[in-house]
XYZ file of C-alpha atoms in Angstrom:
197
model
C 0.057 -0.037 0.037
C 2.785 2.365 0.908
C 4.622 1.749 -2.277
C 1.354 2.536 -4.241
C 0.914 5.729 -2.487
C 4.462 6.753 -2.940
C 4.295 5.924 -6.616
C 1.125 7.937 -6.945
C 2.711 10.915 -5.188
C 5.747 10.705 -7.436
C 3.558 10.654 -10.550
C 1.445 13.737 -9.317
C 4.746 15.497 -8.651
C 6.056 14.849 -12.122
C 2.898 16.034 -13.647
C 3.071 19.370 -11.536
C 6.748 19.831 -12.537
C 5.903 19.260 -16.205
C 2.969 21.652 -16.086
C 5.154 24.301 -14.457
C 8.087 23.839 -16.863
C 8.832 26.957 -19.119
C 8.240 26.298 -22.805
C 11.593 26.361 -24.905
C 12.084 29.429 -26.956
C 11.205 29.392 -30.695
C 13.410 30.355 -33.512
C 12.356 33.664 -35.105
C 13.440 33.079 -38.835
C 10.778 30.600 -39.967
C 8.251 30.578 -42.530
C 4.775 31.775 -41.442
C 3.273 28.597 -42.983
C 5.103 26.428 -40.413
C 3.713 28.205 -37.408
C 0.440 29.783 -38.538
C 1.179 32.485 -35.914
C 4.434 34.325 -36.966
C 7.322 34.241 -39.388
C 8.010 35.392 -42.977
C 6.029 35.126 -46.212
C 6.276 36.565 -49.629
C 4.096 37.195 -52.538
C 5.552 37.422 -56.044
C 4.166 40.582 -57.778
C 6.256 40.423 -60.917
C 9.394 38.483 -62.050
C 11.614 40.975 -60.425
C 9.210 42.314 -57.623
C 8.070 40.709 -54.390
C 5.994 41.752 -51.229
C 7.873 40.264 -48.305
C 6.060 40.263 -44.857
C 7.293 39.438 -41.408
C 4.730 38.923 -38.617
C 5.689 38.500 -34.961
C 3.918 36.459 -32.330
C 1.822 38.331 -29.847
C 4.304 39.536 -27.384
C 4.046 40.933 -23.693
C 5.185 44.564 -23.477
C 5.147 47.133 -20.676
C 1.734 48.333 -19.690
C 3.081 51.793 -19.037
C 2.762 53.797 -22.317
C 3.210 50.613 -24.407
C 2.746 52.381 -27.710
C 5.923 54.279 -27.225
C 7.908 51.807 -25.413
C 11.491 50.812 -26.294
C 10.369 47.113 -26.494
C 7.878 47.997 -29.261
C 10.577 50.098 -31.176
C 13.091 47.322 -30.908
C 10.567 44.611 -32.160
C 9.626 46.813 -35.143
C 13.230 47.093 -36.080
C 13.839 43.258 -35.543
C 10.781 42.427 -37.746
C 12.167 44.741 -40.477
C 15.418 43.170 -40.430
C 13.956 39.678 -40.558
C 11.852 40.712 -43.529
C 14.862 42.268 -45.157
C 16.828 39.131 -44.619
C 14.125 37.191 -46.432
C 14.249 39.663 -49.332
C 17.970 39.070 -49.604
C 17.550 35.414 -49.633
C 14.845 35.712 -52.384
C 17.203 37.804 -54.427
C 20.024 35.124 -54.195
C 17.618 32.274 -54.916
C 16.329 34.033 -58.100
C 19.846 34.937 -59.442
C 19.745 38.685 -58.557
C 22.758 40.407 -57.033
C 20.966 43.428 -55.325
C 17.505 44.765 -54.387
C 15.715 47.938 -53.343
C 13.040 48.413 -50.818
C 10.193 50.410 -52.718
C 7.800 50.424 -49.898
C 8.228 49.968 -46.003
C 5.208 49.559 -43.856
C 5.594 48.642 -40.065
C 2.313 48.310 -38.227
C 1.742 47.467 -34.571
C -1.334 45.809 -33.202
C -1.587 46.759 -29.561
C -3.879 45.260 -27.056
C -4.124 46.813 -23.577
C -6.188 45.194 -20.774
C -6.775 46.786 -17.366
C -7.830 44.499 -14.398
C -8.783 45.381 -10.818
C -6.407 44.265 -8.095
C -8.093 42.646 -4.998
C -7.425 44.495 -1.680
C -5.548 42.566 0.843
C -7.884 43.869 3.763
C -11.402 42.991 2.486
C -13.143 41.162 -0.292
C -11.731 37.580 0.671
C -14.151 34.803 1.554
C -12.775 34.378 5.124
C -13.556 37.962 5.972
C -17.316 37.342 5.745
C -17.871 37.739 9.255
C -15.679 40.573 10.606
C -13.075 42.989 9.100
C -10.985 45.387 10.946
C -13.888 48.018 11.136
C -16.472 45.588 12.398
C -19.160 43.327 10.747
C -18.408 42.515 7.094
C -21.366 42.183 4.738
C -20.368 40.238 1.615
C -23.023 41.627 -0.605
C -20.914 44.069 -2.507
C -21.746 46.548 -4.026
C -24.030 47.368 -1.113
C -21.287 47.080 1.349
C -19.596 50.514 1.575
C -16.005 49.420 0.895
C -14.963 48.224 -2.499
C -13.027 44.992 -2.419
C -10.464 46.359 -4.877
C -7.412 48.444 -4.113
C -6.448 49.551 -7.641
C -5.733 48.357 -11.050
C -2.927 46.801 -13.184
C -2.459 47.012 -16.888
C -1.469 44.266 -19.265
C -0.413 44.972 -22.755
C 0.597 42.680 -25.825
C 1.687 43.606 -29.275
C 2.043 42.067 -32.699
C 4.225 43.696 -35.262
C 3.730 43.233 -39.048
C 6.266 44.519 -41.502
C 5.454 44.461 -45.279
C 8.177 45.424 -47.719
C 7.775 45.842 -51.538
C 11.188 45.045 -52.977
C 12.539 45.291 -56.499
C 15.209 42.991 -57.517
C 18.194 44.126 -59.607
C 20.676 42.554 -61.791
C 23.338 44.945 -60.782
C 23.719 47.071 -57.524
C 22.816 50.767 -57.550
C 23.684 53.600 -55.295
C 20.695 52.964 -53.031
C 20.343 49.276 -53.311
C 21.153 46.475 -50.852
C 23.784 43.946 -51.869
C 22.009 40.734 -51.469
C 25.081 38.548 -50.496
C 26.333 41.138 -47.995
C 22.888 41.826 -46.551
C 22.144 38.111 -45.997
C 25.498 37.491 -44.321
C 25.081 40.358 -42.036
C 21.547 39.567 -40.924
C 22.387 35.846 -40.712
C 25.127 36.808 -38.227
C 22.858 39.153 -36.333
C 19.654 37.013 -36.200
C 20.653 33.460 -37.033
C 20.081 32.564 -33.341
C 17.067 34.905 -32.638
C 14.200 33.489 -30.837
C 10.862 34.284 -29.287
C 9.704 33.190 -25.939
C 8.004 29.793 -25.821
C 4.216 29.924 -25.800
């Protein structure tokens, strides 16, 4: 009997640990079609022209002025660089030595949620008889003291970058060299990840 109880406790403990484990980070430079949530994709508009998109997963950001946060600006730049890397890959795959970015759109979808925070002094079930001021009546909102002490704000953001790029046989003054750009961004973002979901 004792062995069965011990085995059951060990099994329950293993499940608890597994449930609390942090999900591993996810690689950033992947096709959107593989995840259905984030990654790069492209649409061929002409033999030498593409729309290249990069979408980030929904990321937790600071709830204080999230629209102007450094986190958002950093993610916008990273999403741009990942889209640019994909454009360089496409140029090389199709025999072009350079490309230009004709249009550059960087959008942020921001979601902000505000939640009440429960007060540590009232509003809990075990204060349904007396609180520090006398009898407690649990029928809020008729009880004169609100059970909340304030609010906290949660914010998440998803960045979408869309680049329209023109492929070039030869580099120009304002173009990106495809090989150099691919090598530079491979070094910068080859190991880039997003938090596990």
